[in-house]
Amino acid sequence: MARRSHGLLAAALLVGALRATAVCAQPVLRWGADPSGGAPHVFVDPQNPDRYVGFEKEFVEALAAVLGRRPVMVPTDWETIVSALERGEFDIIVNGLEPTTDRAKHILFSKPYYLFRQQLVVRRQENRIRTLADCRDKLVGTLVNTTSSRLLAREGIRYKAYADPPVAYRDLELGRVDAVLMDLPIAQYYAFPNPNLKPAGEPFYVSAYVVGLRKDDRELKAQIDAAIDTLLRNGTMERILRKWNLWDELQAQLAQGEARYDMAASEFNWGEALWRLLRAAAVTVALAFGAMGVALLLGIPLALGQERGPPGVRALCTGYIEFFRGTPVLVQLLFLYFGLPKLGIVLPGWLTALVGLGLNYAAYESQVYRAAFAAVPRGQWEVAYALGMGRALAFRRVILPQAFRVALPPMTNDFVALFKDTSVAFAISVWELATAYRELANASQQFLLLGAITSGLYLAMSLPLARLARRLEARLQRERAREIPHGEEVRA
């Protein structure tokens, strides 16, 4: 009996090994998708963070089974997903990709596998907004580079583009935007269960999700089109969509070949793009100067507190400096943007970025000032006291000017670095220069030329600053030379 059991076990293991070998031998179908905030398309399973779930994941698995391929998901970023496909990082895009006239210039589209409408969502107590026409003088949140954003642009409605749906709906709750326009499946998953939000009017504007392919993959496109027909005819798509509560009359029409949908159009306008880059550059300048102002105001007290304060103050200042130097500025911005509302403090995105960057750079500036103060000979204090100055007056009239000369070069470097670090504000949907470049380049695929223009704008902002700092530094050195006769030094 034992021998028989062992024989069955060995046979089962052999069959399993043969099946695994056969699966591994199948050609791979690599598909790109952005799982960040991607429900119900593809997203991290809340019950098991090691795997992805979603109706598009199940669709790809069914599609690959028909094609005789093994699906392999390649996580990527939504905003660069088309360029990633063109670079060959994966074979197809399956990520709620809508066919648009501008994308059609760069990639192929398969037959549609899902139809959907747009849904406007507002706060529960909002009664003024019922249709898109009611949003003429409002700020509407939406996903970047989607049919929704193209609709808002076409209607001339001011909008704020987000990278993830949860952030947009969270900002709607907090009053940072007046409404949110997104695909109905996204609204069903993120907004409808939220008791603080409600749909505004009925869904409208039928569009489609398609598979994206490279221009030269026409053979694969034909295979995928045939596989989609198979999945629609044999009921596989209906089973998947009913499981995710996404089946409606549009899908029935699609299965019967009677579907009608619109393709959003968007023409790239270089004049408008340059104007938008200039406006974004102005936002970058404002953020950099504002944040540096905060850093300067906080940096000096932190430096003095850490160097000359009582033990409790030293510990507090050191703790502040180590915290902000030891954690990424991106995490700090996200903490301020999403954490402060929990305490009843709701700041707009630009102010959050300004304060967050200022707090972060204050930690670094404090160390610049601390080193600069230490570089001033202690005898300078004694000389000031001997002239009858008090501690505050001696600091302001004698120590601070000398320390400023020492601190100026590293301060300039930090200021230039701050210009570039403002780009992290994209994480909280602040429309600064780097964000504008990503949005425009992804919409037009003009990464090279727009990148050169954006780099030129950054240089145009930072080079004059560096030149001004050098001139100021030289002027201070000349003044110091006039104050101290040749060959004479103040000793410590």
Coordinates of C-alpha atoms in Angstrom, one line a residue:
M1 CA 0.0 0.0 0.0
A2 CA 2.8 2.3 0.9
R3 CA 4.6 1.6 -2.3
R4 CA 1.4 2.4 -4.2
S5 CA 1.1 5.7 -2.5
H6 CA 4.7 6.6 -3.2
G7 CA 4.2 5.7 -6.8
L8 CA 1.1 8.0 -7.1
L9 CA 3.0 10.8 -5.4
A10 CA 5.9 10.4 -7.8
A11 CA 3.6 10.4 -10.8
A12 CA 1.8 13.6 -9.5
L13 CA 5.2 15.3 -9.1
L14 CA 6.3 14.3 -12.6
V15 CA 3.0 15.6 -14.1
G16 CA 3.4 18.8 -12.2
A17 CA 7.0 19.2 -13.3
L18 CA 6.1 18.5 -17.0
R19 CA 3.3 21.1 -16.8
A20 CA 5.6 23.7 -15.2
T21 CA 8.2 23.0 -17.9
A22 CA 5.5 23.4 -20.6
V23 CA 4.4 26.7 -19.2
C24 CA 7.9 28.0 -19.0
A25 CA 8.5 27.0 -22.5
Q26 CA 5.6 29.2 -23.8
P27 CA 6.6 32.5 -25.4
V28 CA 6.2 35.4 -23.1
L29 CA 3.6 38.2 -23.5
R30 CA 5.0 41.2 -21.6
W31 CA 2.4 43.7 -20.8
G32 CA 2.9 47.2 -19.2
A33 CA 0.7 48.7 -16.6
D34 CA 0.8 51.2 -13.8
P35 CA -0.5 49.5 -10.6
S36 CA -0.3 52.6 -8.5
G37 CA -3.8 53.6 -7.7
G38 CA -4.9 51.5 -10.6
A39 CA -8.1 49.9 -9.3
P40 CA -10.1 48.3 -10.7
H41 CA -7.8 47.8 -13.7
V42 CA -4.7 46.4 -12.0
F43 CA -3.6 47.1 -8.5
V44 CA -1.9 45.6 -5.4
D45 CA -4.1 43.0 -3.7
P46 CA -5.0 44.5 -0.3
Q47 CA -5.2 41.0 1.2
N48 CA -1.9 39.9 -0.3
P49 CA 0.5 42.8 -1.2
D50 CA 2.8 40.4 -3.1
R51 CA 0.4 40.0 -6.0
Y52 CA -1.6 42.2 -8.4
V53 CA -5.3 41.9 -9.0
G54 CA -7.8 43.6 -11.3
F55 CA -10.1 43.0 -14.2
E56 CA -7.4 43.9 -16.7
K57 CA -5.0 41.4 -15.1
E58 CA -7.6 38.7 -15.6
F59 CA -8.3 39.9 -19.1
V60 CA -4.6 39.7 -20.0
E61 CA -4.4 36.2 -18.6
A62 CA -7.3 35.1 -20.7
L63 CA -5.9 36.9 -23.7
A64 CA -2.5 35.2 -23.3
A65 CA -4.2 31.8 -22.9
V66 CA -5.9 32.2 -26.3
L67 CA -2.6 33.3 -27.8
G68 CA -0.7 30.4 -26.2
R69 CA 1.6 32.8 -24.3
R70 CA 2.7 33.3 -20.8
P71 CA 1.7 36.7 -19.4
V72 CA 4.4 38.7 -17.6
M73 CA 3.4 42.0 -16.1
V74 CA 5.9 44.9 -16.3
P75 CA 5.0 47.6 -13.7
T76 CA 5.7 51.0 -15.2
D77 CA 4.6 54.6 -14.9
W78 CA 1.4 55.7 -16.6
E79 CA 2.7 59.0 -17.8
T80 CA 5.6 57.4 -19.7
I81 CA 3.8 54.2 -20.7
V82 CA 3.7 55.0 -24.4
S83 CA 7.3 55.9 -24.7
A84 CA 8.2 52.7 -22.6
L85 CA 6.3 50.6 -25.1
E86 CA 8.2 52.3 -28.0
R87 CA 11.5 51.6 -26.2
G88 CA 10.6 47.9 -26.1
E89 CA 10.3 47.5 -22.4
F90 CA 7.2 45.4 -22.9
D91 CA 5.1 44.1 -25.9
I92 CA 1.7 45.6 -25.2
I93 CA -0.1 48.2 -23.0
V94 CA -3.1 47.0 -21.1
N95 CA -3.9 49.8 -18.6
G96 CA -7.1 51.6 -19.3
L97 CA -5.6 53.0 -22.5
E98 CA -8.0 55.1 -24.5
P99 CA -7.6 55.6 -28.2
T100 CA -6.8 59.2 -29.0
T101 CA -5.7 61.0 -32.1
D102 CA -2.4 62.0 -30.7
R103 CA -1.5 58.5 -29.5
A104 CA -2.5 57.1 -32.9
K105 CA 0.5 58.9 -34.4
H106 CA 2.9 56.7 -32.3
I107 CA 1.2 53.4 -31.5
L108 CA -1.4 50.9 -32.8
F109 CA -4.7 50.2 -31.1
S110 CA -6.4 46.9 -30.9
K111 CA -10.1 46.4 -31.0
P112 CA -11.8 47.7 -27.9
Y113 CA -12.3 45.2 -25.0
Y114 CA -14.2 47.5 -22.7
L115 CA -16.5 50.5 -23.1
F116 CA -17.0 53.1 -20.5
R117 CA -18.4 56.6 -19.8
Q118 CA -17.1 59.6 -17.9
Q119 CA -18.4 60.4 -14.5
L120 CA -18.3 63.7 -12.7
V121 CA -18.1 63.5 -8.9
V122 CA -18.6 66.3 -6.3
R123 CA -18.7 66.6 -2.5
R124 CA -21.9 65.4 -0.8
Q125 CA -23.1 68.9 0.1
E126 CA -22.4 70.3 -3.4
N127 CA -25.6 71.2 -5.2
R128 CA -24.4 73.8 -7.8
I129 CA -22.6 71.3 -10.0
R130 CA -24.7 68.8 -12.0
T131 CA -23.1 68.7 -15.4
L132 CA -19.7 69.6 -16.9
A133 CA -21.1 72.9 -18.1
D134 CA -21.5 73.9 -14.4
C135 CA -17.7 73.7 -14.0
R136 CA -16.9 76.7 -16.2
D137 CA -15.6 78.7 -13.3
K138 CA -14.5 75.8 -11.2
L139 CA -11.3 73.8 -10.7
V140 CA -11.8 70.1 -11.7
G141 CA -9.4 67.3 -10.8
T142 CA -8.7 64.5 -13.3
L143 CA -6.0 62.0 -14.3
V144 CA -3.1 63.4 -16.4
N145 CA -3.0 62.5 -20.1
T146 CA -6.4 60.8 -20.3
T147 CA -9.7 61.2 -22.2
S148 CA -11.0 63.1 -19.2
S149 CA -8.2 65.7 -19.3
R150 CA -8.7 66.1 -23.1
L151 CA -12.4 66.7 -22.6
L152 CA -11.8 69.4 -19.9
A153 CA -9.2 71.0 -22.2
R154 CA -11.6 71.0 -25.1
E155 CA -14.3 72.6 -23.0
G156 CA -11.9 75.2 -21.7
I157 CA -12.4 74.2 -18.1
R158 CA -9.6 74.7 -15.7
Y159 CA -8.3 71.4 -14.4
K160 CA -5.7 70.0 -12.0
A161 CA -4.0 66.8 -13.3
Y162 CA -3.2 64.0 -10.9
A163 CA -1.1 60.9 -11.2
D164 CA -3.4 58.7 -9.1
P165 CA -7.2 58.7 -8.5
P166 CA -7.1 58.4 -4.7
V167 CA -5.2 61.7 -4.4
A168 CA -7.7 63.5 -6.6
Y169 CA -10.7 62.2 -4.7
R170 CA -9.0 63.0 -1.4
D171 CA -8.4 66.6 -2.6
L172 CA -12.0 66.8 -3.5
E173 CA -13.0 65.8 0.0
L174 CA -10.7 68.5 1.4
G175 CA -12.0 71.2 -0.9
R176 CA -8.8 71.6 -2.9
V177 CA -10.8 71.0 -6.1
D178 CA -14.5 71.5 -6.8
A179 CA -15.1 68.3 -8.8
V180 CA -13.4 65.3 -10.2
L181 CA -13.9 63.9 -13.7
M182 CA -12.7 60.3 -14.4
D183 CA -13.7 57.1 -16.0
L184 CA -16.8 55.5 -14.6
P185 CA -15.0 52.3 -13.4
I186 CA -12.5 54.4 -11.4
A187 CA -15.4 56.5 -9.9
Q188 CA -17.2 53.3 -9.0
Y189 CA -14.2 51.9 -7.1
Y190 CA -12.9 55.1 -5.4
A191 CA -15.7 57.6 -5.1
F192 CA -19.0 55.9 -4.9
P193 CA -18.3 54.0 -1.6
N194 CA -17.1 57.3 0.0
P195 CA -20.0 58.8 2.0
N196 CA -18.5 62.3 1.6
L197 CA -18.8 62.2 -2.2
K198 CA -21.6 61.7 -4.8
P199 CA -21.9 61.5 -8.6
A200 CA -23.0 64.7 -10.3
G201 CA -25.4 63.8 -13.1
E202 CA -25.4 60.8 -15.3
P203 CA -22.3 59.3 -16.9
F204 CA -21.6 60.6 -20.4
Y205 CA -19.2 60.5 -23.4
V206 CA -18.7 56.8 -24.4
S207 CA -15.0 55.8 -24.9
A208 CA -13.1 52.6 -25.0
Y209 CA -10.2 50.7 -23.5
V210 CA -7.9 49.2 -26.1
V211 CA -4.6 47.3 -26.2
G212 CA -1.6 49.5 -27.3
L213 CA 1.1 48.0 -29.6
R214 CA 4.1 49.3 -31.4
K215 CA 3.7 50.5 -34.9
D216 CA 5.5 47.6 -36.5
D217 CA 3.7 44.9 -34.5
R218 CA 0.8 44.5 -37.0
E219 CA 1.0 40.7 -36.9
L220 CA 0.6 40.7 -33.1
K221 CA -2.2 43.2 -33.4
A222 CA -4.1 40.9 -35.7
Q223 CA -3.6 38.0 -33.2
I224 CA -4.8 40.2 -30.3
D225 CA -7.8 41.4 -32.3
A226 CA -8.8 37.8 -33.0
A227 CA -8.2 36.8 -29.4
I228 CA -10.5 39.7 -28.1
D229 CA -13.2 38.6 -30.5
T230 CA -12.9 35.1 -29.0
L231 CA -13.1 36.3 -25.5
L232 CA -16.2 38.5 -26.3
R233 CA -17.9 35.6 -28.1
N234 CA -17.2 32.8 -25.6
G235 CA -18.4 34.8 -22.6
T236 CA -15.0 35.1 -20.9
M237 CA -15.1 38.9 -20.9
E238 CA -18.6 38.9 -19.5
R239 CA -17.6 36.5 -16.7
I240 CA -14.6 38.7 -15.8
L241 CA -16.5 42.0 -15.9
R242 CA -19.5 40.7 -13.9
K243 CA -17.0 39.5 -11.3
W244 CA -15.8 43.1 -11.0
N245 CA -19.3 44.6 -11.3
L246 CA -18.4 46.3 -14.5
W247 CA -20.8 44.6 -16.9
D248 CA -23.5 46.9 -18.4
E249 CA -25.4 47.4 -21.6
L250 CA -22.4 48.9 -23.4
Q251 CA -20.5 45.6 -23.0
A252 CA -23.4 43.7 -24.4
Q253 CA -23.3 46.0 -27.4
L254 CA -19.6 45.5 -27.7
A255 CA -20.0 41.7 -27.6
Q256 CA -22.6 41.9 -30.4
G257 CA -20.4 44.1 -32.5
E258 CA -22.7 47.1 -32.3
A259 CA -20.6 49.3 -30.1
R260 CA -20.1 53.0 -30.9
Y261 CA -17.6 55.2 -29.0
D262 CA -15.8 58.5 -29.4
M263 CA -12.1 59.0 -29.8
A264 CA -10.8 62.0 -27.9
A265 CA -8.8 64.4 -30.1
S266 CA -5.8 66.5 -29.1
E267 CA -3.5 68.5 -31.3
F268 CA -0.2 69.6 -29.9
N269 CA 0.3 73.3 -30.1
W270 CA 3.9 74.5 -29.7
G271 CA 2.9 78.1 -28.9
E272 CA 0.6 77.0 -26.1
A273 CA 3.2 74.5 -24.9
L274 CA 5.8 77.2 -24.6
W275 CA 3.4 79.5 -22.8
R276 CA 2.6 76.7 -20.3
L277 CA 6.3 76.0 -19.7
L278 CA 6.9 79.6 -19.0
R279 CA 4.0 79.8 -16.5
A280 CA 5.3 76.6 -14.9
A281 CA 8.8 78.2 -14.7
A282 CA 7.2 81.1 -12.9
V283 CA 5.7 78.7 -10.3
T284 CA 9.1 77.1 -9.9
V285 CA 10.8 80.5 -9.3
A286 CA 8.1 81.4 -6.7
L287 CA 8.5 78.0 -4.9
A288 CA 12.3 78.3 -4.9
F289 CA 12.4 81.8 -3.5
G290 CA 9.6 81.2 -1.0
A291 CA 11.2 77.9 0.3
M292 CA 14.6 79.6 0.5
G293 CA 13.1 82.4 2.6
V294 CA 11.7 79.8 5.0
A295 CA 15.0 78.0 5.1
L296 CA 16.9 81.3 5.9
L297 CA 14.5 82.3 8.6
L298 CA 14.7 78.9 10.3
G299 CA 18.4 78.1 9.6
I300 CA 20.0 80.8 11.8
P301 CA 17.9 80.0 14.9
L302 CA 18.6 76.3 14.4
A303 CA 22.3 76.9 14.1
L304 CA 22.5 79.1 17.1
G305 CA 20.3 76.8 19.1
Q306 CA 22.4 73.8 18.3
E307 CA 25.7 75.6 19.0
R308 CA 24.9 77.9 21.9
G309 CA 21.5 76.9 23.3
P310 CA 20.8 75.2 26.6
P311 CA 20.9 71.4 26.6
G312 CA 17.1 71.1 25.9
V313 CA 17.2 73.5 23.0
R314 CA 20.3 71.8 21.6
A315 CA 18.6 68.4 21.7
L316 CA 15.5 69.8 19.9
C317 CA 17.5 71.6 17.2
T318 CA 19.6 68.5 16.7
G319 CA 16.5 66.3 16.5
Y320 CA 15.0 68.6 13.9
I321 CA 18.1 68.7 11.8
E322 CA 18.6 65.0 11.8
F323 CA 15.0 64.3 11.0
F324 CA 14.8 66.5 8.0
R325 CA 18.3 65.5 6.8
G326 CA 17.7 61.8 7.3
T327 CA 14.4 61.4 5.5
P328 CA 13.6 62.1 1.9
V329 CA 12.0 65.4 1.0
L330 CA 9.4 63.5 -1.1
V331 CA 8.2 61.6 2.0
Q332 CA 8.1 64.9 4.0
L333 CA 5.9 66.5 1.3
L334 CA 3.5 63.6 1.2
F335 CA 3.4 63.6 5.0
L336 CA 2.5 67.3 5.1
Y337 CA 0.0 67.1 2.2
F338 CA -1.9 64.1 3.5
G339 CA -1.0 64.1 7.2
L340 CA -1.9 67.7 8.1
P341 CA -5.5 67.4 7.1
K342 CA -5.8 64.7 9.8
L343 CA -5.1 67.5 12.2
G344 CA -7.5 69.9 10.6
I345 CA -4.9 71.8 8.7
V346 CA -5.6 71.9 4.9
L347 CA -3.0 73.7 2.9
P348 CA -3.1 74.1 -0.9
G349 CA -0.5 72.1 -2.8
W350 CA 1.8 75.0 -3.7
L351 CA 1.9 76.2 -0.1
T352 CA 2.6 72.7 1.2
A353 CA 5.5 72.4 -1.3
L354 CA 6.8 75.8 -0.3
V355 CA 6.7 75.1 3.5
G356 CA 7.9 71.5 3.1
L357 CA 10.9 72.4 1.0
G358 CA 11.7 75.3 3.3
L359 CA 11.6 73.1 6.4
N360 CA 13.9 70.6 4.7
Y361 CA 16.4 73.1 3.5
A362 CA 16.5 74.9 6.8
A363 CA 18.2 71.8 8.3
Y364 CA 20.9 72.0 5.7
E365 CA 21.3 75.8 5.9
S366 CA 21.6 75.6 9.7
Q367 CA 24.8 73.5 9.2
V368 CA 26.1 76.1 6.7
Y369 CA 25.5 78.9 9.2
R370 CA 26.9 76.9 12.1
A371 CA 30.2 76.3 10.2
A372 CA 30.2 80.0 9.2
F373 CA 29.8 81.2 12.7
A374 CA 32.5 78.9 13.9
A375 CA 34.9 80.4 11.3
V376 CA 34.6 83.8 12.8
P377 CA 37.5 84.2 15.3
R378 CA 36.3 84.3 19.0
G379 CA 38.4 87.4 19.4
Q380 CA 35.8 89.3 17.3
W381 CA 33.2 88.8 20.1
E382 CA 35.7 90.1 22.7
V383 CA 36.5 93.1 20.5
A384 CA 32.8 93.9 20.2
Y385 CA 32.3 93.6 23.9
A386 CA 35.3 95.8 24.5
L387 CA 33.6 98.5 22.4
G388 CA 30.6 98.4 24.6
M389 CA 28.3 96.3 22.4
G390 CA 25.8 93.9 23.9
R391 CA 25.5 90.3 22.8
A392 CA 22.8 90.9 20.3
L393 CA 24.4 94.0 18.8
A394 CA 27.8 92.3 18.6
F395 CA 26.2 89.4 16.7
R396 CA 24.3 91.7 14.3
R397 CA 27.0 94.2 13.6
V398 CA 30.2 92.1 13.9
I399 CA 29.7 88.4 13.7
L400 CA 26.8 88.1 11.2
P401 CA 28.5 90.1 8.4
Q402 CA 31.7 88.1 8.7
A403 CA 29.8 84.8 8.8
F404 CA 27.7 85.8 5.8
R405 CA 30.9 86.0 3.7
V406 CA 31.8 82.5 4.6
A407 CA 28.3 81.1 4.1
L408 CA 27.5 82.8 0.8
P409 CA 29.1 80.2 -1.6
P410 CA 27.4 77.1 0.0
M411 CA 24.2 79.1 0.3
T412 CA 24.3 79.8 -3.5
N413 CA 24.9 76.1 -4.2
D414 CA 21.9 75.2 -2.0
F415 CA 19.7 77.7 -3.7
V416 CA 20.6 76.3 -7.2
A417 CA 19.9 72.8 -5.9
L418 CA 16.6 74.0 -4.5
F419 CA 15.5 75.1 -8.0
K420 CA 15.9 71.6 -9.2
D421 CA 14.4 70.0 -6.1
T422 CA 11.1 71.9 -6.6
S423 CA 10.4 69.1 -9.1
V424 CA 9.4 66.8 -6.3
A425 CA 6.3 68.9 -5.9
F426 CA 4.8 66.9 -8.7
A427 CA 4.0 64.2 -6.1
I428 CA 1.4 66.5 -4.6
S429 CA 0.1 67.7 -8.0
V430 CA 1.8 71.1 -8.0
W431 CA 2.2 72.2 -11.6
E432 CA 5.8 73.4 -11.7
L433 CA 8.3 73.2 -14.5
A434 CA 9.3 69.5 -14.3
T435 CA 5.7 68.5 -14.0
A436 CA 4.7 70.6 -17.0
Y437 CA 7.6 69.0 -19.0
R438 CA 6.4 65.5 -18.1
E439 CA 2.9 66.2 -19.0
L440 CA 3.6 67.9 -22.3
A441 CA 6.3 65.4 -23.4
N442 CA 4.1 62.4 -22.6
A443 CA 1.2 64.0 -24.5
S444 CA 3.3 64.8 -27.6
Q445 CA 6.2 62.3 -27.3
Q446 CA 8.5 65.4 -28.0
F447 CA 10.8 64.4 -25.1
L448 CA 14.0 65.7 -26.8
L449 CA 13.0 69.1 -27.9
L450 CA 10.8 69.9 -24.9
G451 CA 13.6 68.5 -22.6
A452 CA 16.1 70.9 -24.2
I453 CA 13.7 73.8 -23.7
T454 CA 13.0 72.9 -20.1
S455 CA 16.7 72.5 -19.4
G456 CA 17.3 75.9 -20.9
L457 CA 14.6 77.4 -18.6
Y458 CA 16.3 75.8 -15.6
L459 CA 19.6 77.3 -16.7
A460 CA 18.1 80.7 -17.3
M461 CA 16.8 80.6 -13.7
S462 CA 19.9 79.3 -12.0
L463 CA 22.9 80.9 -13.9
P464 CA 21.9 84.5 -13.2
L465 CA 21.6 83.6 -9.6
A466 CA 25.0 82.0 -9.5
R467 CA 26.5 85.1 -11.3
L468 CA 24.8 87.4 -8.8
A469 CA 26.2 85.4 -5.9
R470 CA 29.7 85.6 -7.3
R471 CA 29.5 89.3 -7.7
L472 CA 28.2 89.7 -4.2
E473 CA 30.9 87.5 -2.9
A474 CA 33.6 89.5 -4.7
R475 CA 32.1 92.7 -3.3
L476 CA 32.1 91.5 0.2
Q477 CA 35.7 90.4 -0.2
R478 CA 36.6 93.9 -1.4
E479 CA 34.9 95.4 1.6
R480 CA 36.7 93.1 3.9
A481 CA 40.0 94.1 2.3
R482 CA 39.2 97.7 2.9
E483 CA 38.2 97.1 6.5
I484 CA 41.5 95.2 7.3
P485 CA 44.7 97.0 6.3
H486 CA 47.3 94.9 4.4
G487 CA 49.3 92.6 6.6
E488 CA 47.0 93.0 9.6
E489 CA 44.9 90.2 10.9
V490 CA 42.5 89.9 13.8
R491 CA 43.7 87.1 16.0
A492 CA 41.4 84.7 17.8

